[in-house]
Coordinates of C-alpha atoms in Angstrom, one line a residue:
M149 CA -10.2 -10.4 -40.0
T150 CA -8.1 -7.6 -41.4
G151 CA -7.9 -4.4 -39.4
R152 CA -7.8 -6.2 -36.0
D153 CA -4.8 -6.1 -33.8
A154 CA -5.9 -9.5 -32.3
D155 CA -8.8 -11.9 -32.4
I156 CA -8.9 -12.0 -28.6
I157 CA -7.6 -9.3 -26.3
V158 CA -7.2 -10.2 -22.6
V159 CA -7.0 -7.2 -20.3
G160 CA -5.3 -7.8 -17.0
A161 CA -2.0 -9.5 -16.2
G162 CA -3.1 -10.8 -12.8
V163 CA -3.4 -14.6 -12.1
A164 CA -6.8 -14.9 -13.9
G165 CA -5.9 -12.9 -17.0
L166 CA -2.5 -14.7 -17.4
A167 CA -4.1 -18.1 -17.0
C168 CA -6.8 -17.2 -19.5
A169 CA -4.2 -16.1 -22.1
A170 CA -2.2 -19.3 -21.6
L171 CA -5.4 -21.5 -21.8
L172 CA -6.4 -19.8 -25.0
R173 CA -3.2 -20.8 -26.6
R174 CA -3.4 -24.3 -25.3
N175 CA -7.0 -25.0 -26.6
P176 CA -6.8 -27.0 -29.8
D177 CA -10.0 -25.5 -31.2
L178 CA -8.5 -22.0 -31.0
Q179 CA -5.2 -22.5 -32.7
G180 CA -4.5 -19.8 -35.3
L181 CA -6.4 -17.1 -33.4
R182 CA -4.2 -14.2 -32.4
V183 CA -4.3 -13.5 -28.6
L184 CA -3.0 -10.2 -27.1
L185 CA -2.5 -9.6 -23.4
V186 CA -2.8 -6.0 -22.2
D187 CA -2.1 -4.4 -18.9
R188 CA -0.9 -1.1 -17.5
N189 CA 2.2 -2.7 -16.1
A190 CA 4.2 -5.9 -16.6
P191 CA 3.8 -8.4 -13.8
P192 CA 6.4 -7.9 -11.0
R193 CA 9.5 -10.0 -11.1
F194 CA 9.5 -12.7 -8.5
D195 CA 12.6 -13.0 -6.3
P196 CA 12.9 -16.7 -5.2
T197 CA 15.7 -15.8 -2.7
A198 CA 13.6 -13.2 -0.8
P199 CA 11.7 -14.1 2.4
L200 CA 8.1 -15.3 1.9
R201 CA 5.8 -12.4 1.2
S202 CA 2.6 -12.0 3.2
R203 CA 0.2 -11.6 0.3
V204 CA -0.7 -15.3 -0.3
L205 CA -3.4 -17.3 -2.1
A206 CA -5.0 -20.6 -1.3
V207 CA -4.8 -22.7 -4.5
S208 CA -7.0 -25.7 -4.9
R209 CA -6.3 -28.9 -6.8
A210 CA -8.2 -27.4 -9.7
G211 CA -5.8 -24.4 -9.8
E212 CA -2.8 -26.7 -9.8
R213 CA -4.2 -28.8 -12.6
L214 CA -4.8 -25.7 -14.8
L215 CA -1.2 -24.7 -14.3
Q216 CA -0.1 -28.2 -15.4
H217 CA -2.5 -28.0 -18.3
V218 CA -0.6 -25.0 -19.8
G219 CA 2.7 -26.8 -19.2
G220 CA 3.7 -25.9 -15.7
A221 CA 5.2 -28.3 -13.2
P222 CA 3.0 -29.4 -10.3
L223 CA 2.6 -26.5 -7.9
S224 CA 2.5 -28.8 -4.9
E225 CA 6.2 -29.7 -5.6
H226 CA 7.4 -26.1 -5.7
P227 CA 9.8 -25.3 -2.8
R228 CA 7.8 -22.2 -1.8
A229 CA 4.4 -23.9 -1.8
G230 CA 2.9 -24.4 1.7
I231 CA 1.0 -27.7 1.5
Y232 CA -2.0 -28.4 3.8
E233 CA -3.3 -31.9 4.2
R234 CA -5.8 -31.1 6.9
M235 CA -8.2 -28.3 7.9
H236 CA -9.5 -27.8 11.4
V237 CA -12.5 -25.4 11.9
W238 CA -14.1 -24.5 15.2
H239 CA -16.3 -21.8 16.8
H240 CA -15.0 -19.7 19.7
S241 CA -17.8 -21.0 22.0
V242 CA -16.2 -24.5 22.0
A243 CA -12.7 -25.8 22.6
P244 CA -10.5 -26.6 19.5
T245 CA -10.7 -30.3 20.6
D246 CA -14.5 -30.3 21.1
A247 CA -16.6 -32.8 19.2
R248 CA -18.4 -29.8 17.5
A249 CA -15.2 -28.9 15.7
L250 CA -14.9 -29.9 12.0
D251 CA -11.9 -31.7 10.5
F252 CA -11.1 -32.3 6.9
D253 CA -8.3 -34.7 5.9
A254 CA -7.0 -35.3 2.4
A255 CA -6.6 -39.0 3.2
E256 CA -10.3 -39.3 3.6
I257 CA -10.9 -38.4 0.0
A258 CA -7.8 -40.2 -1.4
E259 CA -6.1 -36.9 -2.3
P260 CA -2.4 -36.1 -1.5
N261 CA -3.4 -32.7 0.0
L262 CA -6.3 -30.2 0.3
G263 CA -4.4 -27.3 -1.3
M264 CA -1.5 -25.0 -1.3
I265 CA -0.7 -21.6 0.2
V266 CA 1.5 -19.7 -2.3
E267 CA 2.5 -16.1 -2.7
N268 CA 0.4 -14.2 -5.2
D269 CA 3.5 -12.9 -7.0
L270 CA 4.8 -16.5 -7.4
L271 CA 1.5 -17.8 -9.0
Q272 CA 1.4 -14.7 -11.2
Q273 CA 4.9 -15.3 -12.5
L274 CA 4.3 -19.0 -13.1
F275 CA 1.3 -18.3 -15.3
H276 CA 3.2 -15.4 -16.9
E277 CA 6.1 -17.7 -17.9
R278 CA 3.7 -20.2 -19.4
A279 CA 1.9 -17.5 -21.4
L280 CA 5.1 -16.2 -22.8
A281 CA 6.4 -19.7 -23.6
L282 CA 3.1 -20.4 -25.5
G283 CA 3.7 -17.3 -27.6
I284 CA 1.3 -14.7 -26.1
A285 CA 1.9 -11.2 -27.3
T286 CA 1.8 -8.5 -24.7
R287 CA 1.2 -4.7 -24.6
F288 CA 1.6 -2.6 -21.6
C289 CA -0.4 0.6 -21.7
E290 CA -3.2 2.6 -20.0
I291 CA -6.8 1.9 -21.2
T292 CA -9.0 5.0 -21.3
G293 CA -11.9 4.0 -23.6
L294 CA -14.0 1.1 -24.9
D295 CA -16.2 1.2 -28.0
F296 CA -18.2 -1.5 -29.6
A297 CA -18.7 -2.0 -33.4
A298 CA -20.6 -4.7 -35.2
D299 CA -17.5 -6.9 -35.9
S300 CA -15.0 -5.7 -33.3
V301 CA -14.2 -3.9 -30.0
V302 CA -11.9 -0.9 -29.9
L303 CA -9.8 -0.1 -26.8
T304 CA -8.5 3.5 -26.5
T305 CA -5.1 3.3 -24.9
S306 CA -2.1 5.5 -24.2
D307 CA -0.3 3.8 -27.1
G308 CA -3.2 4.3 -29.5
P309 CA -6.3 2.3 -30.4
L310 CA -6.4 -1.5 -30.2
R311 CA -9.0 -3.5 -32.1
G312 CA -10.1 -7.0 -31.3
G313 CA -12.8 -9.5 -32.0
L314 CA -13.4 -10.2 -28.3
V315 CA -12.2 -8.4 -25.2
I316 CA -11.9 -10.4 -21.9
A317 CA -11.8 -8.2 -18.9
A318 CA -9.7 -9.6 -16.1
D319 CA -8.7 -6.3 -14.6
G320 CA -9.7 -6.9 -11.0
A321 CA -12.3 -5.9 -8.5
R322 CA -12.2 -2.2 -9.6
S323 CA -12.4 -3.1 -13.2
R324 CA -12.2 -0.1 -15.4
L325 CA -13.5 -2.1 -18.4
R326 CA -16.5 -3.3 -16.4
T327 CA -17.4 0.4 -15.8
L328 CA -16.7 1.4 -19.4
A329 CA -18.9 -1.4 -20.6
G330 CA -21.7 -0.2 -18.4
L331 CA -22.1 -3.5 -16.5
G332 CA -23.4 -2.9 -13.0
G333 CA -23.9 -5.2 -10.1
K334 CA -24.3 -5.5 -6.3
Q335 CA -21.4 -4.3 -4.3
G336 CA -20.6 -3.2 -0.8
S337 CA -18.4 -3.6 2.2
F338 CA -18.5 -6.3 4.9
G339 CA -17.5 -3.6 7.4
Q340 CA -14.3 -5.5 8.1
L341 CA -10.6 -5.3 7.6
A342 CA -8.4 -8.3 7.2
L343 CA -5.1 -8.2 9.2
V344 CA -2.5 -10.1 7.2
G345 CA 1.0 -11.1 8.1
N346 CA 3.4 -14.0 8.4
F347 CA 4.1 -15.4 11.9
R348 CA 6.5 -17.8 13.5
T349 CA 4.6 -20.3 15.7
E350 CA 5.7 -22.0 18.9
R351 CA 4.4 -25.3 17.6
S352 CA 4.5 -26.9 14.2
H353 CA 1.5 -26.1 11.9
Q354 CA 1.4 -29.8 11.1
R355 CA 0.5 -29.1 7.5
T356 CA -2.9 -28.0 8.8
A357 CA -5.0 -24.9 8.0
W358 CA -6.6 -23.7 11.2
Q359 CA -9.7 -21.5 11.2
R360 CA -11.6 -20.1 14.2
F361 CA -15.0 -18.3 14.0
L362 CA -14.7 -15.5 16.6
G363 CA -18.1 -13.9 16.8
D364 CA -16.9 -10.7 15.2
G365 CA -15.0 -12.3 12.4
T366 CA -12.7 -15.1 11.5
L367 CA -9.0 -16.0 12.2
A368 CA -7.1 -18.3 9.8
L369 CA -3.7 -19.7 10.3
L370 CA -2.4 -21.0 7.0
P371 CA 0.8 -23.2 6.7
L372 CA 3.7 -21.8 4.8
A373 CA 6.6 -23.6 3.2
D374 CA 9.2 -22.2 5.6
G375 CA 7.4 -23.5 8.7
C376 CA 5.7 -20.2 9.5
S377 CA 2.0 -19.5 9.2
S378 CA 0.1 -16.8 7.3
I379 CA -2.3 -15.1 9.6
V380 CA -5.6 -13.7 8.2
W381 CA -7.7 -12.1 10.8
A382 CA -11.0 -10.7 9.4
T383 CA -12.5 -8.4 12.1
A384 CA -14.7 -5.3 12.5
A385 CA -12.9 -2.2 11.1
A386 CA -12.9 -0.5 14.5
N387 CA -11.3 -3.5 16.2
A388 CA -8.7 -3.9 13.4
E389 CA -7.7 -0.2 13.8
R390 CA -7.3 -0.8 17.6
L391 CA -5.2 -3.9 17.0
L392 CA -3.0 -2.0 14.5
A393 CA -2.3 0.7 17.1
L394 CA -0.9 -1.8 19.6
A395 CA 2.8 -2.4 20.2
P396 CA 4.1 -5.4 18.3
D397 CA 4.3 -7.7 21.3
A398 CA 0.8 -6.7 22.4
L399 CA -0.6 -7.5 18.9
E400 CA 1.2 -10.8 19.0
N401 CA -0.4 -11.6 22.3
E402 CA -3.9 -10.7 21.1
L403 CA -3.4 -12.9 18.1
T404 CA -2.2 -15.8 20.2
L405 CA -5.3 -15.5 22.4
A406 CA -7.6 -15.2 19.5
S407 CA -6.2 -18.4 18.0
A408 CA -6.9 -20.3 21.3
Q409 CA -3.1 -21.0 21.3
V410 CA -3.5 -23.9 19.0
L411 CA 0.0 -23.3 17.7
G412 CA 1.3 -21.7 20.9
Q413 CA 2.8 -18.2 20.9
L414 CA 2.8 -16.3 17.7
Q415 CA 5.7 -14.0 16.6
A416 CA 5.5 -11.7 13.6
V417 CA 8.1 -12.1 10.9
T418 CA 6.6 -9.6 8.4
E419 CA 4.7 -6.3 8.9
V420 CA 1.0 -6.8 9.6
Q421 CA -1.1 -5.0 7.0
A422 CA -4.8 -4.3 6.8
V423 CA -7.0 -5.0 3.7
P424 CA -10.6 -3.8 3.4
L425 CA -13.1 -6.6 2.8
G426 CA -15.9 -6.0 0.3
Y427 CA -18.0 -7.9 -2.2
H428 CA -19.1 -7.5 -5.8
A429 CA -21.4 -9.6 -8.1
A430 CA -21.9 -8.3 -11.6
D431 CA -25.4 -8.5 -12.9
R432 CA -24.1 -9.7 -16.3
Y433 CA -20.8 -11.3 -17.2
V434 CA -21.0 -10.9 -21.0
L435 CA -22.0 -8.5 -23.8
P436 CA -21.5 -9.0 -27.5
R437 CA -17.7 -9.3 -27.9
F438 CA -17.1 -8.7 -24.2
A439 CA -16.7 -11.0 -21.1
L440 CA -15.8 -10.6 -17.5
I441 CA -13.7 -13.1 -15.5
G442 CA -12.3 -13.3 -12.0
D443 CA -12.6 -10.4 -9.6
A444 CA -13.9 -8.2 -12.4
A445 CA -17.0 -10.4 -12.3
H446 CA -17.3 -11.3 -8.6
V447 CA -15.6 -10.8 -5.3
V448 CA -16.5 -13.0 -2.3
H449 CA -15.5 -13.0 1.3
P450 CA -12.1 -14.6 1.7
L451 CA -12.9 -16.8 4.7
A452 CA -12.7 -20.0 2.6
G453 CA -9.9 -18.8 0.3
Q454 CA -11.8 -19.4 -2.9
G455 CA -11.3 -16.0 -4.7
A456 CA -8.3 -17.0 -6.9
N457 CA -9.7 -20.4 -7.6
L458 CA -13.1 -19.0 -8.8
G459 CA -11.2 -16.8 -11.2
L460 CA -9.1 -19.6 -12.6
L461 CA -12.2 -21.7 -13.1
D462 CA -13.9 -18.7 -14.9
A463 CA -10.9 -18.6 -17.3
A464 CA -11.0 -22.3 -18.0
A465 CA -14.8 -22.3 -18.5
L466 CA -14.7 -19.3 -20.9
V467 CA -11.9 -20.8 -23.0
Q468 CA -13.8 -24.1 -23.3
C469 CA -17.0 -22.3 -24.4
L470 CA -15.0 -20.2 -26.9
G471 CA -13.3 -23.4 -28.3
E472 CA -16.7 -25.1 -28.7
Q473 CA -18.1 -21.9 -30.4
H474 CA -15.1 -21.6 -32.8
R475 CA -15.3 -25.3 -33.6
R476 CA -18.9 -24.9 -34.8
G477 CA -17.7 -22.1 -37.1
E478 CA -19.2 -19.3 -35.0
D479 CA -17.6 -16.0 -34.2
C480 CA -15.9 -16.1 -30.7
G481 CA -17.5 -12.7 -30.0
A482 CA -21.1 -13.8 -30.7
L483 CA -23.3 -13.3 -27.7
A484 CA -25.1 -16.6 -27.9
G485 CA -21.9 -18.6 -27.2
L486 CA -20.7 -16.2 -24.5
R487 CA -24.0 -16.7 -22.7
N488 CA -23.1 -20.3 -22.3
Y489 CA -20.1 -19.2 -20.2
E490 CA -22.2 -16.7 -18.2
R491 CA -24.9 -19.3 -17.3
W492 CA -22.2 -21.8 -16.3
R493 CA -20.0 -19.7 -14.1
K494 CA -22.5 -17.2 -12.8
S495 CA -24.5 -20.0 -11.1
E496 CA -21.4 -21.5 -9.6
N497 CA -20.0 -18.2 -8.4
L498 CA -23.4 -17.1 -6.9
A499 CA -23.6 -20.4 -5.0
M500 CA -20.2 -20.0 -3.6
A501 CA -20.9 -16.4 -2.6
G502 CA -24.1 -17.4 -0.9
A503 CA -22.3 -20.1 1.1
M504 CA -19.6 -17.6 2.2
N505 CA -22.2 -15.0 3.2
A506 CA -24.1 -17.6 5.2
L507 CA -20.9 -18.7 7.1
Q508 CA -20.0 -15.1 7.6
A509 CA -23.5 -14.1 9.0
V510 CA -24.2 -17.2 11.1
L511 CA -20.8 -18.5 12.3
A512 CA -18.2 -15.7 11.9
T513 CA -20.3 -12.8 13.2
G514 CA -23.6 -14.3 14.4
S515 CA -25.0 -15.2 17.8
G516 CA -28.1 -16.6 19.3
S517 CA -30.0 -19.8 18.5
A518 CA -29.1 -19.9 14.8
T519 CA -25.4 -19.8 15.6
R520 CA -25.7 -22.4 18.3
L521 CA -27.5 -24.7 15.8
A522 CA -24.8 -24.1 13.2
V523 CA -22.0 -24.9 15.8
S524 CA -23.8 -28.2 16.5
G525 CA -24.1 -28.7 12.7
L526 CA -20.3 -28.5 12.3
G527 CA -20.0 -31.5 14.6
W528 CA -22.8 -33.3 12.7
V529 CA -21.1 -32.7 9.4
N530 CA -17.8 -34.0 10.9
G531 CA -19.5 -37.3 11.6
A532 CA -21.2 -37.5 8.3
G533 CA -18.5 -38.9 6.1
P534 CA -20.1 -38.7 2.6
L535 CA -21.4 -35.1 3.2
K536 CA -18.0 -34.0 4.6
N537 CA -16.2 -35.5 1.6
F538 CA -18.6 -33.7 -0.7
F539 CA -17.7 -30.4 0.8
A540 CA -14.0 -31.2 0.6
R541 CA -14.1 -32.2 -3.0
R542 CA -16.2 -29.1 -3.8
A543 CA -13.5 -26.9 -2.2
L544 CA -10.8 -28.6 -4.2
G545 CA -12.7 -27.8 -7.4
L546 CA -13.2 -31.5 -8.2
S547 CA -17.0 -31.6 -8.2
G548 CA -19.8 -29.8 -9.9
E549 CA -19.6 -28.8 -13.6
R550 CA -15.8 -28.7 -14.2
P551 CA -13.9 -27.4 -17.2
E552 CA -12.3 -30.1 -19.4
A553 CA -8.9 -28.5 -18.9
L554 CA -8.8 -29.9 -15.4
F555 CA -8.4 -33.4 -16.8
R556 CA -5.8 -32.7 -19.5
T557 CA -2.6 -31.9 -17.7
Q558 CA 0.5 -31.3 -19.9
S559 CA 3.5 -31.1 -17.5
A560 CA 4.6 -34.7 -17.6
G561 CA 8.3 -34.9 -16.9
R562 CA 8.6 -31.3 -15.6
S563 CA 9.8 -30.7 -12.1
W564 CA 10.8 -27.6 -10.1
R565 CA 13.6 -29.6 -8.5
R566 CA 15.4 -30.3 -11.7
R567 CA 15.6 -26.7 -12.9

């Protein structure tokens, strides 16, 4: 329509927003629509020669397939991707080798791995490269206002107004667009900080993700490509502040003890940083000509590393719904079609948030009979092959209602190692 700067404006150049923009260009039903990506700043340049950064993401098979769908090479082959083939979970009340510990193994579900640990900046750059290669236009400016009209949405920006037929807000947990649109929700704090850093370990991580429920939080040791491990220790804020005040060697010793020494002595190779842990669940994901995806719509506890994966699945589901809507000759901004996306992803995201909250309340910070029963339940699940495999495939993003893009990869012949 004349007068519009774009048919679809994606706001937010994080992983979810960049993936969404690239997926819009790849969808055959949306060809010819103009897509504009807007953010305050351009994504940071990634330096492949720098040491591994401590801000990492767990990327599932679904996330890898979406990158391939937009033309990227398999993420699992990237030299900076930390592959994990197994996951070992146990409660502090039992030994790591106890029968009540839970083990997942990729071989049991005929998969090459259970996921990858990659730097946030790397995944951001990979989707940015694909978005640019697919012809996405970009604009970097500050957004200060949002106004709805019958046939468009107008963004007030530091560079002047931008008019689009649909605005997709992927601008993070503190989404300004969500606030401007008047979409509320449930939000709060878990009362925890996550201590995050990269550590050299005395023993090999064995391509295994280790996770221990501590009674006042959770400690995860995630395998990195350089042989080190990313440590994520979610603990009560007061305890986190006490730990941060320790001398480096004392902090390393506390971490080693908290890990039950499964990888031996830990030695920091990056600064340990603290990240507040909170949650958010938007009451609504859509309005006429407006949709939320990723952290703008929901934030869950990071104990299972599902945050980025949920955002990527949001992007793929929304693009699929928009493609179906446009193929029927309907306006992409029409509320009826956008509600299909909301019903699909809100139910999936609420189910994941509920599961994370239950693990947090019962195993990570709980005590008493309910926790003892849950600890025994870990061992029971470990011995129940079909049930354990169901959970593993769910975490990989390979079960439930999955977007079609997961099954249409486009990176045949591409390889990181031949670049």
